[in-house]
Structures are given as structure tokens and as C-alpha cells.
mmCIF file of N, CA and C and ligand atoms in Angstrom:
data_model
loop_
_atom_site.group_PDB
_atom_site.id
_atom_site.type_symbol
_atom_site.label_atom_id
_atom_site.label_comp_id
_atom_site.label_asym_id
_atom_site.label_seq_id
_atom_site.Cartn_x
_atom_site.Cartn_y
_atom_site.Cartn_z
ATOM 1 N N MET A 1 96.471 246.884 129.880
ATOM 2 C CA MET A 1 95.752 248.129 128.711
ATOM 3 C C MET A 1 95.667 249.382 129.448
ATOM 4 N N GLN A 2 96.429 249.973 129.328
ATOM 5 C CA GLN A 2 95.762 251.196 129.493
ATOM 6 C C GLN A 2 95.215 252.608 128.667
ATOM 7 N N GLN A 3 94.713 253.372 129.992
ATOM 8 C CA GLN A 3 93.659 254.095 129.205
ATOM 9 C C GLN A 3 94.048 255.654 129.432
ATOM 10 N N THR A 4 94.292 256.909 128.144
ATOM 11 C CA THR A 4 94.231 257.875 128.994
ATOM 12 C C THR A 4 93.089 259.122 128.285
ATOM 13 N N ILE A 5 92.375 259.303 129.355
ATOM 14 C CA ILE A 5 91.377 260.670 128.873
ATOM 15 C C ILE A 5 92.338 261.577 127.966
ATOM 16 N N LEU A 6 91.660 262.007 126.991
ATOM 17 C CA LEU A 6 91.724 262.936 126.074
ATOM 18 C C LEU A 6 90.897 264.087 126.180
ATOM 19 N N ASP A 7 89.857 263.613 126.144
ATOM 20 C CA ASP A 7 88.439 265.070 126.732
ATOM 21 C C ASP A 7 87.125 264.114 127.398
ATOM 22 N N LYS A 8 87.255 264.637 128.896
ATOM 23 C CA LYS A 8 86.014 263.635 129.322
ATOM 24 C C LYS A 8 84.878 264.146 129.717
ATOM 25 N N ALA A 9 84.706 265.427 129.005
ATOM 26 C CA ALA A 9 83.192 266.160 128.901
ATOM 27 C C ALA A 9 82.626 266.712 127.861
ATOM 28 N N VAL A 10 82.680 265.709 126.771
ATOM 29 C CA VAL A 10 82.232 266.387 125.735
ATOM 30 C C VAL A 10 80.304 265.539 125.102
ATOM 31 N N SER A 11 80.002 266.103 123.782
ATOM 32 C CA SER A 11 78.717 265.768 123.876
ATOM 33 C C SER A 11 78.943 264.756 122.858
ATOM 34 N N SER A 12 77.756 263.923 122.893
ATOM 35 C CA SER A 12 76.833 263.077 121.608
ATOM 36 C C SER A 12 75.851 262.930 121.721
ATOM 37 N N LEU A 13 75.718 261.910 120.730
ATOM 38 C CA LEU A 13 74.116 261.074 120.567
ATOM 39 C C LEU A 13 74.105 259.885 120.764
ATOM 40 N N CYS A 14 73.101 259.432 121.690
ATOM 41 C CA CYS A 14 72.990 258.199 121.987
ATOM 42 C C CYS A 14 72.307 256.768 120.311
ATOM 43 N N PRO A 15 73.224 256.267 120.274
ATOM 44 C CA PRO A 15 72.515 255.824 118.671
ATOM 45 C C PRO A 15 71.287 254.997 118.875
ATOM 46 N N VAL A 16 70.571 254.917 120.168
ATOM 47 C CA VAL A 16 69.181 254.116 119.957
ATOM 48 C C VAL A 16 68.315 255.123 120.137
ATOM 49 N N CYS A 17 68.517 256.335 121.111
ATOM 50 C CA CYS A 17 67.353 257.605 121.305
ATOM 51 C C CYS A 17 67.401 258.807 120.552
ATOM 52 N N LEU A 18 69.105 258.911 120.055
ATOM 53 C CA LEU A 18 69.248 259.880 119.547
ATOM 54 C C LEU A 18 69.338 261.039 120.236
ATOM 55 N N LYS A 19 69.079 260.867 121.660
ATOM 56 C CA LYS A 19 69.008 262.219 122.608
ATOM 57 C C LYS A 19 70.888 262.258 122.768
ATOM 58 N N ILE A 20 71.227 263.950 123.361
ATOM 59 C CA ILE A 20 71.995 264.548 123.665
ATOM 60 C C ILE A 20 72.955 263.166 124.626
ATOM 61 N N VAL A 21 74.156 262.692 124.925
ATOM 62 C CA VAL A 21 74.758 262.177 126.164
ATOM 63 C C VAL A 21 75.976 262.895 126.255
ATOM 64 N N PRO A 22 76.252 262.628 127.353
ATOM 65 C CA PRO A 22 77.426 263.031 127.667
ATOM 66 C C PRO A 22 78.541 261.620 127.363
ATOM 67 N N ALA A 23 80.003 262.028 127.372
ATOM 68 C CA ALA A 23 80.376 261.335 126.515
ATOM 69 C C ALA A 23 81.876 262.178 126.929
ATOM 70 N N ARG A 24 82.844 260.788 127.174
ATOM 71 C CA ARG A 24 84.255 261.190 126.899
ATOM 72 C C ARG A 24 85.205 260.332 125.808
ATOM 73 N N ILE A 25 86.452 261.148 125.240
ATOM 74 C CA ILE A 25 87.342 260.660 124.445
ATOM 75 C C ILE A 25 88.476 260.351 125.106
ATOM 76 N N PHE A 26 88.973 258.641 125.103
ATOM 77 C CA PHE A 26 90.541 258.058 125.332
ATOM 78 C C PHE A 26 90.709 257.801 125.145
ATOM 79 N N SER A 27 92.220 257.634 125.046
ATOM 80 C CA SER A 27 92.639 256.647 124.044
ATOM 81 C C SER A 27 93.719 255.811 124.670
ATOM 82 N N GLU A 28 93.882 254.512 123.780
ATOM 83 C CA GLU A 28 94.130 252.904 124.242
ATOM 84 C C GLU A 28 94.777 252.319 123.089
ATOM 85 N N ASP A 29 95.349 251.312 123.284
ATOM 86 C CA ASP A 29 96.482 250.949 122.347
ATOM 87 C C ASP A 29 96.501 251.922 121.273
ATOM 88 N N GLU A 30 97.483 252.577 120.963
ATOM 89 C CA GLU A 30 97.339 254.053 119.919
ATOM 90 C C GLU A 30 95.762 254.099 119.181
ATOM 91 N N LYS A 31 94.780 253.762 119.604
ATOM 92 C CA LYS A 31 93.543 254.131 119.089
ATOM 93 C C LYS A 31 92.851 255.111 120.277
ATOM 94 N N VAL A 32 91.758 255.578 119.519
ATOM 95 C CA VAL A 32 90.801 256.451 119.899
ATOM 96 C C VAL A 32 89.738 256.329 119.987
ATOM 97 N N PHE A 33 89.321 255.941 121.213
ATOM 98 C CA PHE A 33 87.880 256.042 121.171
ATOM 99 C C PHE A 33 86.909 256.554 121.828
ATOM 100 N N MET A 34 85.568 256.635 121.513
ATOM 101 C CA MET A 34 84.604 257.697 122.467
ATOM 102 C C MET A 34 83.211 256.436 122.938
ATOM 103 N N GLU A 35 83.290 257.116 124.360
ATOM 104 C CA GLU A 35 82.546 255.800 125.191
ATOM 105 C C GLU A 35 80.914 257.158 125.682
ATOM 106 N N LYS A 36 79.981 256.779 125.295
ATOM 107 C CA LYS A 36 78.931 257.511 125.291
ATOM 108 C C LYS A 36 78.243 256.730 126.519
ATOM 109 N N ARG A 37 77.133 257.618 127.739
ATOM 110 C CA ARG A 37 76.399 256.982 128.603
ATOM 111 C C ARG A 37 74.957 257.340 128.727
ATOM 112 N N CYS A 38 74.657 256.935 127.886
ATOM 113 C CA CYS A 38 72.763 257.020 127.938
ATOM 114 C C CYS A 38 72.302 256.587 129.434
ATOM 115 N N HIS A 39 70.947 257.414 129.598
ATOM 116 C CA HIS A 39 70.409 256.845 131.046
ATOM 117 C C HIS A 39 69.215 255.762 130.898
ATOM 118 N N GLU A 40 69.253 255.757 129.519
ATOM 119 C CA GLU A 40 67.832 254.761 129.194
ATOM 120 C C GLU A 40 68.924 253.606 128.597
ATOM 121 N N HIS A 41 69.747 254.070 127.883
ATOM 122 C CA HIS A 41 70.452 252.571 127.131
ATOM 123 C C HIS A 41 71.851 252.390 127.798
ATOM 124 N N GLY A 42 72.289 253.094 128.708
ATOM 125 C CA GLY A 42 73.412 252.149 128.879
ATOM 126 C C GLY A 42 74.635 253.167 128.588
ATOM 127 N N ASP A 43 75.660 252.292 128.476
ATOM 128 C CA ASP A 43 77.414 252.751 127.861
ATOM 129 C C ASP A 43 77.125 252.096 126.036
ATOM 130 N N PHE A 44 77.618 252.940 125.752
ATOM 131 C CA PHE A 44 78.210 252.481 124.242
ATOM 132 C C PHE A 44 79.365 253.325 124.341
ATOM 133 N N MET A 45 80.650 252.164 123.499
ATOM 134 C CA MET A 45 81.979 252.889 122.859
ATOM 135 C C MET A 45 81.984 252.114 121.749
ATOM 136 N N GLU A 46 82.528 253.124 120.998
ATOM 137 C CA GLU A 46 82.812 253.753 119.275
ATOM 138 C C GLU A 46 84.206 254.161 119.519
ATOM 139 N N LEU A 47 84.720 253.324 118.152
ATOM 140 C CA LEU A 47 86.299 253.423 117.656
ATOM 141 C C LEU A 47 85.487 255.102 116.844
ATOM 142 N N TYR A 48 86.580 256.041 117.574
ATOM 143 C CA TYR A 48 86.509 257.357 116.954
ATOM 144 C C TYR A 48 87.440 258.198 115.756
ATOM 145 N N TRP A 49 89.015 257.588 116.347
ATOM 146 C CA TRP A 49 89.577 257.347 115.572
ATOM 147 C C TRP A 49 90.890 256.193 115.355
ATOM 148 N N SER A 50 90.967 255.755 114.042
ATOM 149 C CA SER A 50 92.142 254.198 114.387
ATOM 150 C C SER A 50 93.562 254.560 114.732
ATOM 151 N N ASP A 51 93.870 255.916 114.797
ATOM 152 C CA ASP A 51 95.733 256.443 114.759
ATOM 153 C C ASP A 51 95.720 257.572 116.204
ATOM 154 N N LEU A 52 95.792 257.366 116.798
ATOM 155 C CA LEU A 52 96.043 258.142 117.646
ATOM 156 C C LEU A 52 96.643 259.599 117.265
ATOM 157 N N ARG A 53 97.660 259.617 116.863
ATOM 158 C CA ARG A 53 98.433 260.500 116.037
ATOM 159 C C ARG A 53 98.342 261.238 115.634
ATOM 160 N N LEU A 54 97.015 260.677 114.475
ATOM 161 C CA LEU A 54 95.827 261.531 113.543
ATOM 162 C C LEU A 54 94.890 262.495 114.333
ATOM 163 N N TYR A 55 94.297 261.997 115.382
ATOM 164 C CA TYR A 55 93.706 262.469 115.991
ATOM 165 C C TYR A 55 94.431 264.123 116.844
ATOM 166 N N GLU A 56 95.108 264.122 117.100
ATOM 167 C CA GLU A 56 95.971 264.582 117.839
ATOM 168 C C GLU A 56 96.567 266.345 117.055
ATOM 169 N N LYS A 57 96.893 265.669 115.758
ATOM 170 C CA LYS A 57 97.046 266.316 114.715
ATOM 171 C C LYS A 57 95.416 267.359 114.209
ATOM 172 N N PHE A 58 94.608 266.679 114.281
ATOM 173 C CA PHE A 58 93.740 266.951 114.015
ATOM 174 C C PHE A 58 93.055 268.162 114.705
ATOM 175 N N HIS A 59 93.141 267.686 115.845
ATOM 176 C CA HIS A 59 92.900 268.235 117.515
ATOM 177 C C HIS A 59 93.383 269.668 117.481
ATOM 178 N N LYS A 60 94.945 269.354 117.236
ATOM 179 C CA LYS A 60 95.743 270.738 117.165
ATOM 180 C C LYS A 60 95.255 272.150 115.871
ATOM 181 N N TYR A 61 95.050 271.788 114.453
ATOM 182 C CA TYR A 61 94.321 272.220 113.855
ATOM 183 C C TYR A 61 92.793 272.399 114.333
ATOM 184 N N GLY A 62 91.843 271.578 114.786
ATOM 185 C CA GLY A 62 90.716 272.273 115.304
ATOM 186 C C GLY A 62 90.439 273.527 116.045
ATOM 187 N N CYS A 63 91.821 273.538 117.322
ATOM 188 C CA CYS A 63 91.361 274.681 118.055
ATOM 189 C C CYS A 63 92.509 275.885 117.508
ATOM 190 N N GLU A 64 93.376 275.915 116.483
ATOM 191 C CA GLU A 64 93.728 276.908 115.880
ATOM 192 C C GLU A 64 92.917 277.755 115.114
ATOM 193 N N GLY A 65 91.639 276.939 114.485
ATOM 194 C CA GLY A 65 90.514 277.573 114.021
ATOM 195 C C GLY A 65 90.560 277.498 112.409
HETATM 196 ZN ZN1 ZN B 1 69.704 256.247 124.461
#
């Protein structure tokens, strides 16, 4: 399974302690996932977008503001 990093320096919330933790966004199998890393609670991976093309479309609009 091939992973492509889309954004490697984003911030998110740990689902356990709700502190801001570093996260990265990557695509795998045409889906987009976010992986979070909390010092105390370890790694969490969640589905971010179910469709990679949707993410790219949204991201483009987001940048144009
Ligand atoms: Zn935590």
C-alpha cells in the first residue's frame, strides 16, 4: 500500500487529552487520513476525507480563500 504525504506539519487535537498535537495528512488507497502523535497517548489515525479528489478540490478552494 502506497502512502503519499499531503501535509506533514499540521496541528490537531489529541482525542484523549484534547491538547494540541502535531499531525500529518497522507493519502492511501484514494482516501485521506490524518495521523496524530501525542507524547502521552501515542499515535492516532483517523479518516480525514473518504475521497482524495474531494480533498484536493477543497484544499484548492481553501488556498484561494
Ligand atoms: Zn494525549
